mmCIF file of C-alpha atoms in Angstrom:
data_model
loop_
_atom_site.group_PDB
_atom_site.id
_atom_site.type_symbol
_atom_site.label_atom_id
_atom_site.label_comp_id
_atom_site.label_asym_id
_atom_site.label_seq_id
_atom_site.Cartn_x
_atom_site.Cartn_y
_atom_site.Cartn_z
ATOM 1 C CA UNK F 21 25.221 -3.805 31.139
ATOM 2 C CA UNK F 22 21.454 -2.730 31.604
ATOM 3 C CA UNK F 23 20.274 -5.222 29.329
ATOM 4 C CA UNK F 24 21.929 -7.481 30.983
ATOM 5 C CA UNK F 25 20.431 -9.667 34.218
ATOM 6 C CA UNK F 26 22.940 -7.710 36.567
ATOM 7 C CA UNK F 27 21.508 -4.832 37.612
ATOM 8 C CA UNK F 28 17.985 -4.651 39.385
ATOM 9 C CA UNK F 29 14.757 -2.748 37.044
ATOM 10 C CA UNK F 30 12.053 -1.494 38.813
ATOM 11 C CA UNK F 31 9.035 0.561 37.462
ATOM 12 C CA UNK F 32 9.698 4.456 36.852
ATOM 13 C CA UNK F 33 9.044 6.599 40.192
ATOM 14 C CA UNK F 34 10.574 10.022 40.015
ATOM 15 C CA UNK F 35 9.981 10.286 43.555
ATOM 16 C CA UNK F 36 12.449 7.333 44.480
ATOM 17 C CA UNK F 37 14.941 7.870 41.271
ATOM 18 C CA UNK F 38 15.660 11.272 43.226
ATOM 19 C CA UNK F 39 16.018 9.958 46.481
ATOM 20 C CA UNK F 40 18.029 6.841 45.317
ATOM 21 C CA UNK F 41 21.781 7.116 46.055
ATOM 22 C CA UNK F 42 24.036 5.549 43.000
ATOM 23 C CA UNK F 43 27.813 4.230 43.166
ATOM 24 C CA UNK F 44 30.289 6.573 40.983
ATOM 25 C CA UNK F 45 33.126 3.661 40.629
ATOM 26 C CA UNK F 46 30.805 0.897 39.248
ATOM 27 C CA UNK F 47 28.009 0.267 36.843
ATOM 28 C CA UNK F 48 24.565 1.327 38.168
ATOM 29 C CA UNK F 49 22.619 -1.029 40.297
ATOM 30 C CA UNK F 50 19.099 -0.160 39.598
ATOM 31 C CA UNK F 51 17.484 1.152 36.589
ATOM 32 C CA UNK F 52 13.964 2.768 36.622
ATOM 33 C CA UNK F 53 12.035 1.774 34.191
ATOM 34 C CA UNK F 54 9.019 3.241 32.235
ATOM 35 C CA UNK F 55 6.215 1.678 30.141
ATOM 36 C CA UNK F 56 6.138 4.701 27.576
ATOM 37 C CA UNK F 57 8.014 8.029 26.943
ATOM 38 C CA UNK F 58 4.692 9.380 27.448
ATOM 39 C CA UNK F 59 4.264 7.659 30.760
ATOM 40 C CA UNK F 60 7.746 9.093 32.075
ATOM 41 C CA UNK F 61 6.640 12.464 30.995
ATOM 42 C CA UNK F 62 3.284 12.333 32.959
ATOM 43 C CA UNK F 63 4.874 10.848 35.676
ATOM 44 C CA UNK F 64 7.535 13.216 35.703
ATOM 45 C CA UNK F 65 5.306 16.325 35.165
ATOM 46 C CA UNK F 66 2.947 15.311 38.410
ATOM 47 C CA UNK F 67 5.788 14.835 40.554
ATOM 48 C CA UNK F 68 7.488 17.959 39.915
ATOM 49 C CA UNK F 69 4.266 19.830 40.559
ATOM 50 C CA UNK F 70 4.516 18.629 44.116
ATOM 51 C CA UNK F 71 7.656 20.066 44.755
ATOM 52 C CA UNK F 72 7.403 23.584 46.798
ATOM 53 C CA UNK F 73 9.351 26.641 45.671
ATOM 54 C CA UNK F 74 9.216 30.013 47.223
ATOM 55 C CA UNK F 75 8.314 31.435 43.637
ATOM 56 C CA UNK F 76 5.973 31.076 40.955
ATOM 57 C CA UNK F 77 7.109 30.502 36.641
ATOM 58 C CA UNK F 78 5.060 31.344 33.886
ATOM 59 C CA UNK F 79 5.730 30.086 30.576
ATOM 60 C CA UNK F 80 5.845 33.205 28.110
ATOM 61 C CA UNK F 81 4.797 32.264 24.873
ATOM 62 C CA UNK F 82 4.882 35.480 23.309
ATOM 63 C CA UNK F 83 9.396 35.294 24.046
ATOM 64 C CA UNK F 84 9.022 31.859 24.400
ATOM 65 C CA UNK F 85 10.936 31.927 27.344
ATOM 66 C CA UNK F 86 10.017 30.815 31.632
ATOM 67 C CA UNK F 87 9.901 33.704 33.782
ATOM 68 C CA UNK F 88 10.708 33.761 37.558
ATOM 69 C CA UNK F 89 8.320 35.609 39.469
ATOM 70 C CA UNK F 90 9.785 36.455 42.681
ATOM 71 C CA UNK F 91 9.575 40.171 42.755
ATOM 72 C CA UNK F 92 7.072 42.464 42.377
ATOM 73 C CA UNK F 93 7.852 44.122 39.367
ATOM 74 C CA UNK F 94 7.855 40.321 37.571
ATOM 75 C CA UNK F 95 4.258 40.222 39.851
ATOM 76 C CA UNK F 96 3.103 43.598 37.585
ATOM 77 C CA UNK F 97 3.904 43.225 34.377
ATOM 78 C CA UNK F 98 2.103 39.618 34.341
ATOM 79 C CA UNK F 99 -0.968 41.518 35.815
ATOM 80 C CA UNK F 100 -0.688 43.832 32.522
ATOM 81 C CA UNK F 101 -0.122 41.372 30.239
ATOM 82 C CA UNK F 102 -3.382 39.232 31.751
ATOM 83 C CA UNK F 103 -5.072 42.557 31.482
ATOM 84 C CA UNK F 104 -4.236 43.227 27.520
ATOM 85 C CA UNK F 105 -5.058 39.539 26.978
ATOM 86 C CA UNK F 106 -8.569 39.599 28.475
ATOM 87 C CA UNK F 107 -9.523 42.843 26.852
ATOM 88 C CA UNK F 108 -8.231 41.432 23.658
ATOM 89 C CA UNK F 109 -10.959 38.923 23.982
ATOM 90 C CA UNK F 110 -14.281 41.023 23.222
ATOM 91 C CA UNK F 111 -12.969 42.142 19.883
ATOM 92 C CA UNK F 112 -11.927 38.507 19.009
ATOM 93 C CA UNK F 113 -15.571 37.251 20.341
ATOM 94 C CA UNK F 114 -17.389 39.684 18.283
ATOM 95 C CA UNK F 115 -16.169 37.387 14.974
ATOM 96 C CA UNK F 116 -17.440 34.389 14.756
ATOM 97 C CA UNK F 117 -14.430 33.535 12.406
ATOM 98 C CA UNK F 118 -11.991 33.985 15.609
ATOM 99 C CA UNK F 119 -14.420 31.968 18.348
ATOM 100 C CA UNK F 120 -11.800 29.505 18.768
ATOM 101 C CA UNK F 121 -9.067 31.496 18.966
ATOM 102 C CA UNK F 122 -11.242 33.955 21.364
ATOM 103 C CA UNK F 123 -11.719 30.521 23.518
ATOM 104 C CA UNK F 124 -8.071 29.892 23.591
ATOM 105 C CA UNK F 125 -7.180 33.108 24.325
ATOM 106 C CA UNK F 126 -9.590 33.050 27.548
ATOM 107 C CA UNK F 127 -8.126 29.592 28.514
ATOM 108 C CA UNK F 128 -4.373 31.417 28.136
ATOM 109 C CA UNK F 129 -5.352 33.823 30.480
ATOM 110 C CA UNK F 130 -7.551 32.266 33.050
ATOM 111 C CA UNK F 131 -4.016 29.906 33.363
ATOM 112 C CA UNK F 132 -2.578 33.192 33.800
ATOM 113 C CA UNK F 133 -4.368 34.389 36.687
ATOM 114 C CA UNK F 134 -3.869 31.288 38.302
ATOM 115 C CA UNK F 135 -0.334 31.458 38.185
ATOM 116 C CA UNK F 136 -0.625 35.406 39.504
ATOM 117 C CA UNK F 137 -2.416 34.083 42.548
ATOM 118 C CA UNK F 138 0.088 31.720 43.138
ATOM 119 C CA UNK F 139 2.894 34.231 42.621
ATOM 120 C CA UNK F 140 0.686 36.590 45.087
ATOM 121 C CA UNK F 141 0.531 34.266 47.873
ATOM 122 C CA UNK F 142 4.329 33.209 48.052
ATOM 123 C CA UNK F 143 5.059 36.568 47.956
ATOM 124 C CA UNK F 144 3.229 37.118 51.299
#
């Protein structure tokens, strides 16, 4: 049926494809489409970013796992683990074998203290 003439295609917009309304008893009408995986994912990932939530995540790559922060305690131990990161960093630095992963490692956790500030100011 979608590669068919019936049903309407019209270029990939998360923001409408979540607000569109579909029929459960019949095939769908309209089908979003997207010039590139790549493109969906971009477009996907900005539109999600506009979306407010009373809470922060953090991506943990250590247990490869995304963390809530909505309580304090969640608040503190990211503020410990941004402060073992950064003074990780000098001893890396001092190498110049480990630059790159010293750079890295700085880019890690100034992402990290962004995402504490945010996580700060919704808890306010």
């Amino acid at each position: 049926y979608c590669l068919t003439d019936k049903p309407e295609k019209r270029g990939f917009d998360p923001d409408k494809i979540a607000s569109t309304k579909y029929p459960i008893t019949e095939f769908q009408p309209v089908y979003y489409v997207a010039d590139s995986f790549a493109d969906a994912k971009d477009k996907v990932s900005q539109w999600a970013a506009t979306i407010q939530r009373p809470f922060s995540v953090r991506y943990n790559p250590y247990t490869q796992s995304i963390e809530v922060l909505q309580r304090k305690s969640h608040v503190l131990t990211l503020a410990r683990d941004i402060k073992s990161n950064f003074l990780f960093l000098p001893s890396l630095a001092l190498s110049e074998r480990y630059m790159d992963e010293a750079v890295r490692t700085l880019l890690f956790v100034i992402g990290e203290v962004a995402t504490l500030v945010d996580a700060l100011v919704k808890m306010k």
